[in-house]
Short mmCIF file of C-alpha atoms in Angstrom, two decimals:
data_model
loop_
_atom_site.label_atom_id
_atom_site.label_comp_id
_atom_site.label_asym_id
_atom_site.label_seq_id
_atom_site.Cartn_x
_atom_site.Cartn_y
_atom_site.Cartn_z
CA MET R 1 113.24 124.41 37.06
CA THR R 2 116.16 122.28 37.96
CA PRO R 3 115.02 118.90 39.20
CA SER R 4 115.82 118.30 42.81
CA ARG R 5 118.39 115.67 43.52
CA CYS R 6 118.26 113.41 46.56
CA PHE R 7 121.42 112.30 48.26
CA PRO R 8 121.39 109.48 50.74
CA LEU R 9 122.49 110.50 54.22
CA LEU R 10 125.03 108.11 55.57
CA VAL R 11 125.02 107.95 59.36
CA VAL R 12 127.79 106.03 61.01
CA LEU R 13 127.04 104.95 64.57
CA LEU R 14 130.22 104.44 66.50
CA PRO R 15 130.00 102.11 69.51
CA VAL R 16 130.76 103.48 72.93
CA LEU R 17 133.99 101.78 73.86
CA ALA R 18 134.48 100.62 77.42
CA THR R 19 137.81 101.07 79.12
CA PRO R 20 139.86 97.96 78.25
CA CYS R 21 140.48 95.62 81.17
CA SER R 22 143.79 94.03 82.06
CA SER R 23 142.75 91.84 85.00
CA SER R 24 139.68 90.72 86.94
CA LEU R 25 140.14 93.73 89.21
CA ASP R 26 139.06 95.90 86.25
CA CYS R 27 135.91 93.74 86.20
CA GLN R 28 135.36 94.40 89.93
CA LEU R 29 136.07 90.71 90.66
CA ASN R 30 132.63 90.00 89.16
CA GLY R 31 134.05 88.54 85.93
CA GLU R 32 137.12 87.58 83.97
CA CYS R 33 139.11 89.84 81.68
CA VAL R 34 139.30 88.10 78.29
CA GLN R 35 141.18 89.93 75.52
CA THR R 36 140.68 93.31 77.24
CA THR R 37 136.92 92.75 77.65
CA CYS R 38 135.11 91.82 80.85
CA ARG R 39 133.07 88.64 80.75
CA CYS R 40 130.73 88.98 83.68
CA ASP R 41 129.62 86.25 86.05
CA PRO R 42 125.91 85.38 86.16
CA GLY R 43 124.13 88.02 88.18
CA TRP R 44 126.32 90.92 87.01
CA THR R 45 126.31 93.05 83.88
CA GLY R 46 127.87 96.18 82.36
CA PRO R 47 131.24 96.91 80.68
CA ALA R 48 133.01 96.59 84.05
CA CYS R 49 130.57 94.04 85.58
CA SER R 50 129.53 96.79 87.99
CA ARG R 51 125.75 96.42 87.90
CA LEU R 52 123.64 93.71 89.48
CA ARG R 53 121.26 91.91 87.15
CA GLU R 54 118.32 92.70 89.35
CA GLY R 55 115.43 90.29 89.39
CA ARG R 56 112.02 90.57 90.97
CA SER R 57 111.66 91.25 94.66
CA TRP R 58 109.40 89.62 97.23
CA VAL R 59 108.05 91.10 100.45
CA LEU R 60 109.23 88.61 103.08
CA TRP R 61 108.06 90.30 106.28
CA PRO R 62 106.02 91.48 108.07
CA GLN R 63 103.05 89.25 107.47
CA PRO R 64 100.00 91.23 108.62
CA GLU R 65 98.35 88.23 110.23
CA ALA R 66 101.48 87.45 112.30
CA GLN R 67 102.57 90.90 113.46
CA PRO R 68 100.07 93.59 112.51
CA ARG R 69 101.09 97.26 112.64
CA SER R 70 104.78 96.36 112.53
CA ALA R 71 107.72 97.30 110.33
CA SER R 72 110.85 95.30 109.51
CA TRP R 73 114.29 95.54 107.92
CA GLY R 74 117.65 93.78 107.78
CA ALA R 75 116.65 90.19 106.97
CA SER R 76 119.27 87.43 106.99
CA ILE R 77 118.49 83.93 105.69
CA VAL R 78 120.19 80.55 106.17
CA HIS R 79 119.21 77.17 104.73
CA ASP R 80 119.12 74.18 107.06
CA GLY R 81 117.63 70.88 105.93
CA ASP R 82 114.20 71.42 104.39
CA LEU R 83 113.70 74.91 105.79
CA TYR R 84 114.89 78.44 105.17
CA HIS R 85 115.35 80.33 108.42
CA MET R 86 114.96 84.10 108.27
CA TYR R 87 115.95 86.52 111.00
CA ALA R 88 114.72 90.09 110.72
CA MET R 89 114.43 93.16 112.91
CA VAL R 90 110.82 93.96 113.68
CA VAL R 91 109.50 96.98 115.53
CA ASN R 92 105.85 97.36 116.43
CA GLN R 93 105.39 100.99 115.47
CA ARG R 94 101.67 101.59 115.63
CA ALA R 95 99.02 100.98 118.26
CA LEU R 96 95.41 100.18 117.44
CA ASN R 97 94.53 103.89 117.40
CA GLY R 98 97.26 104.59 114.84
CA THR R 99 99.62 106.41 117.19
CA TYR R 100 103.30 105.56 117.21
CA LEU R 101 104.72 103.52 120.06
CA THR R 102 108.36 104.39 119.40
CA CYS R 103 110.46 107.52 119.72
CA TYR R 104 113.15 106.37 117.30
CA HIS R 105 113.24 103.72 114.62
CA THR R 106 114.84 100.94 116.67
CA GLN R 107 113.13 101.51 120.01
CA GLY R 108 111.51 98.28 121.12
CA ALA R 109 113.10 96.40 118.20
CA GLN R 110 113.56 92.65 118.36
CA VAL R 111 114.91 89.96 116.04
CA VAL R 112 112.20 87.55 114.95
CA HIS R 113 112.70 84.08 113.49
CA ALA R 114 110.48 82.91 110.63
CA THR R 115 110.65 79.80 108.42
CA ALA R 116 109.66 78.79 104.89
CA THR R 117 110.19 75.90 102.50
CA ASN R 118 111.08 78.35 99.70
CA ILE R 119 113.58 81.19 100.01
CA THR R 120 111.02 83.66 98.67
CA GLY R 121 108.40 82.57 101.20
CA PRO R 122 105.75 82.75 102.40
CA TYR R 123 107.36 82.80 105.85
CA SER R 124 105.64 81.80 109.07
CA LEU R 125 106.57 83.33 112.40
CA ALA R 126 108.36 80.75 114.54
CA ASP R 127 109.53 82.73 117.57
CA VAL R 128 111.53 85.72 118.76
CA ALA R 129 115.22 84.86 118.34
CA LEU R 130 116.58 87.86 120.27
CA PRO R 131 114.49 90.04 122.63
CA PRO R 132 114.33 93.86 122.63
CA GLU R 133 116.29 95.89 121.99
CA THR R 134 118.18 94.06 119.29
CA ASN R 135 118.36 94.64 115.56
CA ASN R 136 120.38 94.28 112.34
CA PRO R 137 120.85 90.46 112.42
CA HIS R 138 123.34 88.59 110.25
CA ALA R 139 123.38 84.79 110.45
CA ILE R 140 126.26 82.49 109.47
CA ARG R 141 127.16 78.83 110.05
CA LEU R 142 130.50 77.46 111.22
CA SER R 143 132.06 74.25 109.95
CA THR R 144 131.15 72.65 113.29
CA GLY R 145 127.45 73.20 112.53
CA GLU R 146 127.15 75.95 115.14
CA TYR R 147 125.13 78.99 114.07
CA LEU R 148 126.08 82.58 114.85
CA LEU R 149 123.80 85.59 114.86
CA PHE R 150 125.70 88.88 114.80
CA HIS R 151 123.49 91.81 115.74
CA MET R 152 123.27 95.21 117.39
CA ASN R 153 122.22 95.79 121.00
CA ASP R 154 120.34 99.02 121.38
CA ASN R 155 120.51 100.71 124.77
CA ASN R 156 118.27 98.52 126.91
CA PRO R 157 119.50 98.51 130.52
CA GLU R 158 117.61 95.27 131.13
CA LEU R 159 119.36 93.42 128.31
CA PRO R 160 121.30 90.48 129.83
CA LEU R 161 124.76 91.33 128.52
CA PRO R 162 127.84 90.25 130.50
CA ARG R 163 130.56 92.49 131.85
CA CYS R 164 133.65 92.56 129.61
CA THR R 165 137.16 93.81 130.27
CA GLY R 166 138.44 93.44 126.70
CA ALA R 167 141.22 91.04 127.80
CA GLY R 168 141.63 87.32 127.22
CA ASP R 169 140.55 84.87 124.56
CA ASN R 170 136.86 85.70 124.93
CA GLY R 171 137.25 89.43 125.51
CA GLY R 172 137.39 88.98 129.28
CA CYS R 173 133.63 88.48 129.34
CA THR R 174 131.95 86.86 132.33
CA ASN R 175 128.36 86.03 133.18
CA GLN R 176 127.98 89.12 135.35
CA ARG R 177 125.15 91.30 134.12
CA ASN R 178 125.69 95.00 134.46
CA GLY R 179 123.07 96.90 132.51
CA SER R 180 124.57 99.75 130.50
CA THR R 181 127.89 100.14 132.32
CA THR R 182 129.89 97.67 130.22
CA PRO R 183 133.31 98.94 129.07
CA CYS R 184 132.05 98.37 125.53
CA GLY R 185 130.06 101.58 125.89
CA ASP R 186 126.39 102.17 126.55
CA VAL R 187 124.64 98.90 125.80
CA GLY R 188 123.58 99.26 122.20
CA ARG R 189 124.94 102.73 121.65
CA GLY R 190 127.64 101.33 119.43
CA THR R 191 127.64 97.72 120.59
CA ILE R 192 127.82 94.69 118.32
CA GLY R 193 126.68 91.45 119.91
CA VAL R 194 127.00 87.84 118.81
CA ALA R 195 124.67 84.99 119.74
CA SER R 196 125.32 81.29 119.17
CA ALA R 197 123.10 78.23 118.82
CA LYS R 198 123.46 74.57 117.95
CA SER R 199 120.47 74.81 115.61
CA ALA R 200 119.13 77.44 113.24
CA ALA R 201 115.95 77.23 115.29
CA GLY R 202 117.78 78.27 118.46
CA PRO R 203 117.68 78.75 121.37
CA TRP R 204 120.25 81.54 121.12
CA ASN R 205 122.84 82.32 123.72
CA VAL R 206 123.99 85.95 123.66
CA SER R 207 127.66 85.41 124.38
CA TYR R 208 128.94 88.95 124.84
CA PRO R 209 129.31 92.29 123.10
CA LEU R 210 132.46 92.55 121.03
CA CYS R 211 134.62 94.56 123.41
CA ALA R 212 137.47 94.70 120.91
CA PHE R 213 135.82 97.70 119.26
CA SER R 214 135.13 99.74 122.41
CA ALA R 215 137.47 102.53 121.25
CA ILE R 216 135.76 102.87 117.84
CA PRO R 217 132.86 105.34 117.88
CA ASN R 218 129.29 104.29 117.12
CA ILE R 219 129.83 100.85 115.63
CA ALA R 220 126.84 99.14 114.02
CA ASN R 221 125.58 97.07 111.06
CA PRO R 222 127.69 93.88 111.44
CA SER R 223 128.08 91.44 108.54
CA ALA R 224 130.38 88.42 108.68
CA VAL R 225 131.78 85.58 106.58
CA VAL R 226 133.39 82.36 107.75
CA LEU R 227 136.97 81.76 106.60
CA PRO R 228 138.94 78.47 106.71
CA ASN R 229 139.34 77.04 110.23
CA ASP R 230 136.27 79.04 111.27
CA GLU R 231 138.14 82.32 111.33
CA ILE R 232 135.79 85.29 111.03
CA MET R 233 135.93 88.34 108.78
CA LEU R 234 133.59 91.07 110.01
CA ALA R 235 132.44 94.24 108.27
CA PHE R 236 130.78 96.99 110.28
CA ARG R 237 129.90 100.65 110.21
CA TYR R 238 131.34 103.35 112.44
CA ASN R 239 131.21 107.14 112.61
CA PRO R 240 134.55 108.91 112.13
CA GLY R 241 132.88 112.30 111.71
CA ASP R 242 133.88 112.79 108.07
CA PRO R 243 132.09 111.79 105.85
CA GLY R 244 129.81 110.87 108.75
CA GLU R 245 129.58 107.12 108.33
CA ALA R 246 132.24 104.74 107.05
CA LEU R 247 133.12 101.04 107.06
CA LEU R 248 135.82 98.90 108.62
CA ILE R 249 136.89 95.29 108.14
CA ALA R 250 138.19 93.17 111.02
CA LYS R 251 139.41 89.60 111.31
CA ALA R 252 139.56 87.14 114.21
CA PRO R 253 140.72 83.54 114.75
CA SER R 254 137.20 82.76 116.05
CA TYR R 255 133.98 84.63 116.63
CA ARG R 256 135.08 85.10 120.25
CA GLY R 257 138.00 87.24 119.07
CA PRO R 258 140.37 88.89 119.42
CA TYR R 259 139.50 91.06 116.40
CA THR R 260 142.09 93.00 114.42
CA VAL R 261 141.05 95.84 112.11
CA LEU R 262 142.60 95.22 108.68
CA ASN R 263 142.42 98.76 107.30
CA PRO R 264 142.06 102.30 108.67
CA LYS R 265 139.02 103.08 106.49
CA LEU R 266 137.47 101.63 103.38
CA PRO R 267 137.29 103.80 100.25
CA THR R 268 134.10 105.63 99.35
CA VAL R 269 132.04 104.60 96.36
CA GLY R 270 130.35 106.73 93.75
CA ASP R 271 131.22 110.27 92.72
CA GLN R 272 130.80 112.04 96.05
CA LYS R 273 132.14 111.49 99.57
CA ARG R 274 129.21 110.82 101.83
CA GLY R 275 128.23 108.29 104.44
CA THR R 276 128.21 104.55 103.82
CA GLU R 277 126.41 101.98 105.97
CA ASP R 278 124.56 98.65 106.04
CA PRO R 279 127.32 96.47 104.56
CA PHE R 280 126.62 92.98 103.25
CA LEU R 281 129.89 91.05 103.17
CA TYR R 282 130.28 87.96 101.01
CA ARG R 283 133.01 85.97 99.28
CA SER R 284 133.35 84.82 95.67
CA GLU R 285 135.98 82.69 93.97
CA ARG R 286 138.01 85.84 93.20
CA GLY R 287 137.83 87.65 96.51
CA PHE R 288 135.60 89.55 98.90
CA HIS R 289 132.70 91.90 98.17
CA LEU R 290 130.61 94.47 100.00
CA LEU R 291 127.21 95.68 98.91
CA VAL R 292 126.48 98.87 100.83
CA HIS R 293 123.90 101.59 101.32
CA GLU R 294 125.60 104.69 99.96
CA TYR R 295 124.42 108.21 100.80
CA ASN R 296 125.63 109.79 97.57
CA GLY R 297 122.58 111.90 97.04
CA THR R 298 118.97 112.45 97.97
CA GLN R 299 115.75 113.20 96.21
CA ARG R 300 116.43 116.91 96.72
CA GLU R 301 119.59 116.72 94.63
CA TRP R 302 119.02 114.02 92.01
CA PRO R 303 115.87 112.73 90.31
CA TYR R 304 114.59 109.35 91.37
CA GLY R 305 116.59 106.60 89.67
CA ASP R 306 119.47 108.89 88.69
CA GLY R 307 122.70 106.90 88.78
CA ARG R 308 124.40 109.60 90.82
CA MET R 309 122.08 108.78 93.68
CA ILE R 310 123.81 105.38 94.06
CA PRO R 311 121.79 103.90 96.91
CA GLY R 312 123.58 100.61 96.25
CA GLY R 313 127.38 100.77 96.23
CA HIS R 314 129.90 97.97 95.62
CA LEU R 315 133.38 97.49 97.07
CA PHE R 316 135.67 94.59 96.26
CA SER R 317 138.95 93.15 97.48
CA PRO R 318 141.15 90.21 96.47
CA ASP R 319 142.33 89.61 100.05
CA GLY R 320 139.95 91.44 102.43
CA ALA R 321 142.58 94.04 103.33
CA GLU R 322 143.03 96.17 100.20
CA TRP R 323 139.65 97.40 98.96
CA HIS R 324 138.47 99.16 95.80
CA GLY R 325 135.31 101.21 95.46
CA SER R 326 133.12 101.20 92.37
CA SER R 327 132.19 104.49 90.71
CA TYR R 328 128.91 103.04 89.47
CA PRO R 329 125.70 102.06 91.25
CA ALA R 330 125.31 98.32 91.85
CA TYR R 331 121.57 98.99 91.99
CA THR R 332 119.33 102.04 92.17
CA ASN R 333 116.27 103.00 94.19
CA GLN R 334 113.84 101.39 91.72
CA VAL R 335 112.39 98.14 93.12
CA GLU R 336 110.36 95.81 90.92
CA PHE R 337 108.18 93.32 92.78
CA ALA R 338 107.22 89.82 91.69
CA ASN R 339 103.55 90.82 91.57
CA GLY R 340 104.28 93.35 88.81
CA THR R 341 104.21 96.48 90.97
CA SER R 342 107.17 98.78 91.57
CA ILE R 343 108.26 101.44 94.00
CA LEU R 344 110.82 104.24 94.10
CA LEU R 345 112.60 104.45 97.43
CA ASN R 346 114.55 107.29 98.98
#
């Protein structure tokens, strides 16, 4: 019998090469391009710096002892002195007998104000910053120390909003209250409001709805950044009909307006063309960024956690006018909590 002979099997593993970069745009403005390779900023990872380095998550609100049987979303946090001030939409959805009090998810919604000495909490309820029906708060601070709270007003005829004509430095807004007959559209049915205060603790003065967008259908989800000289850049959602929901960017010399839309429509993100909403606008040393909720897929089409689902999309721009959409998810629907538990969201 011929003795068997063993031959070593040589396996060569070739690295998966990323597309070489030529500028920080190829790194999604989340890093520098160094010798054709992206060096990502802290907080971002991946060959193109397209993925957030997600940490643990904390449940900030609601606190059962403060507002039992309630639900919340859309928190915005500012730091002032020794306190973190959080503003979040809260809707009391269940009565004592377990029945629902609301017909739709924002009915009866209000913006609550809670404070903590640590950004992760625990937060204590301080007061109601904006009464029903208001939601989707986004807080920013001007160089003067004045605080602004952009938000949505949601179809409450009793809401004390002024009449606006859309003309003049402040949008032609007066102190006349007119229920839901404002030229800005049905109060809340596509109305972005802005409130101002001298302190993060309030009290808040609802100045007016932003009449500049009265011709744009179903505006919502405002998010703003302060530019030099207290100019404002504002991101918001609207409904053009195709793909259903999309985003716009506007700019104004002050929060009172007038606002000018900088682009006809932002690009989509991901590998499909579906609705995009809930923008979070922020600025880095290289430009402007949007983290968005992207409807690129649902549980019926992709498994939980599949990258094609892309619940978290990323758009970036060097100047706020020309935007680029990422083809990769900034984060997925897997949430890891600080207490060691996790949840898959859809």
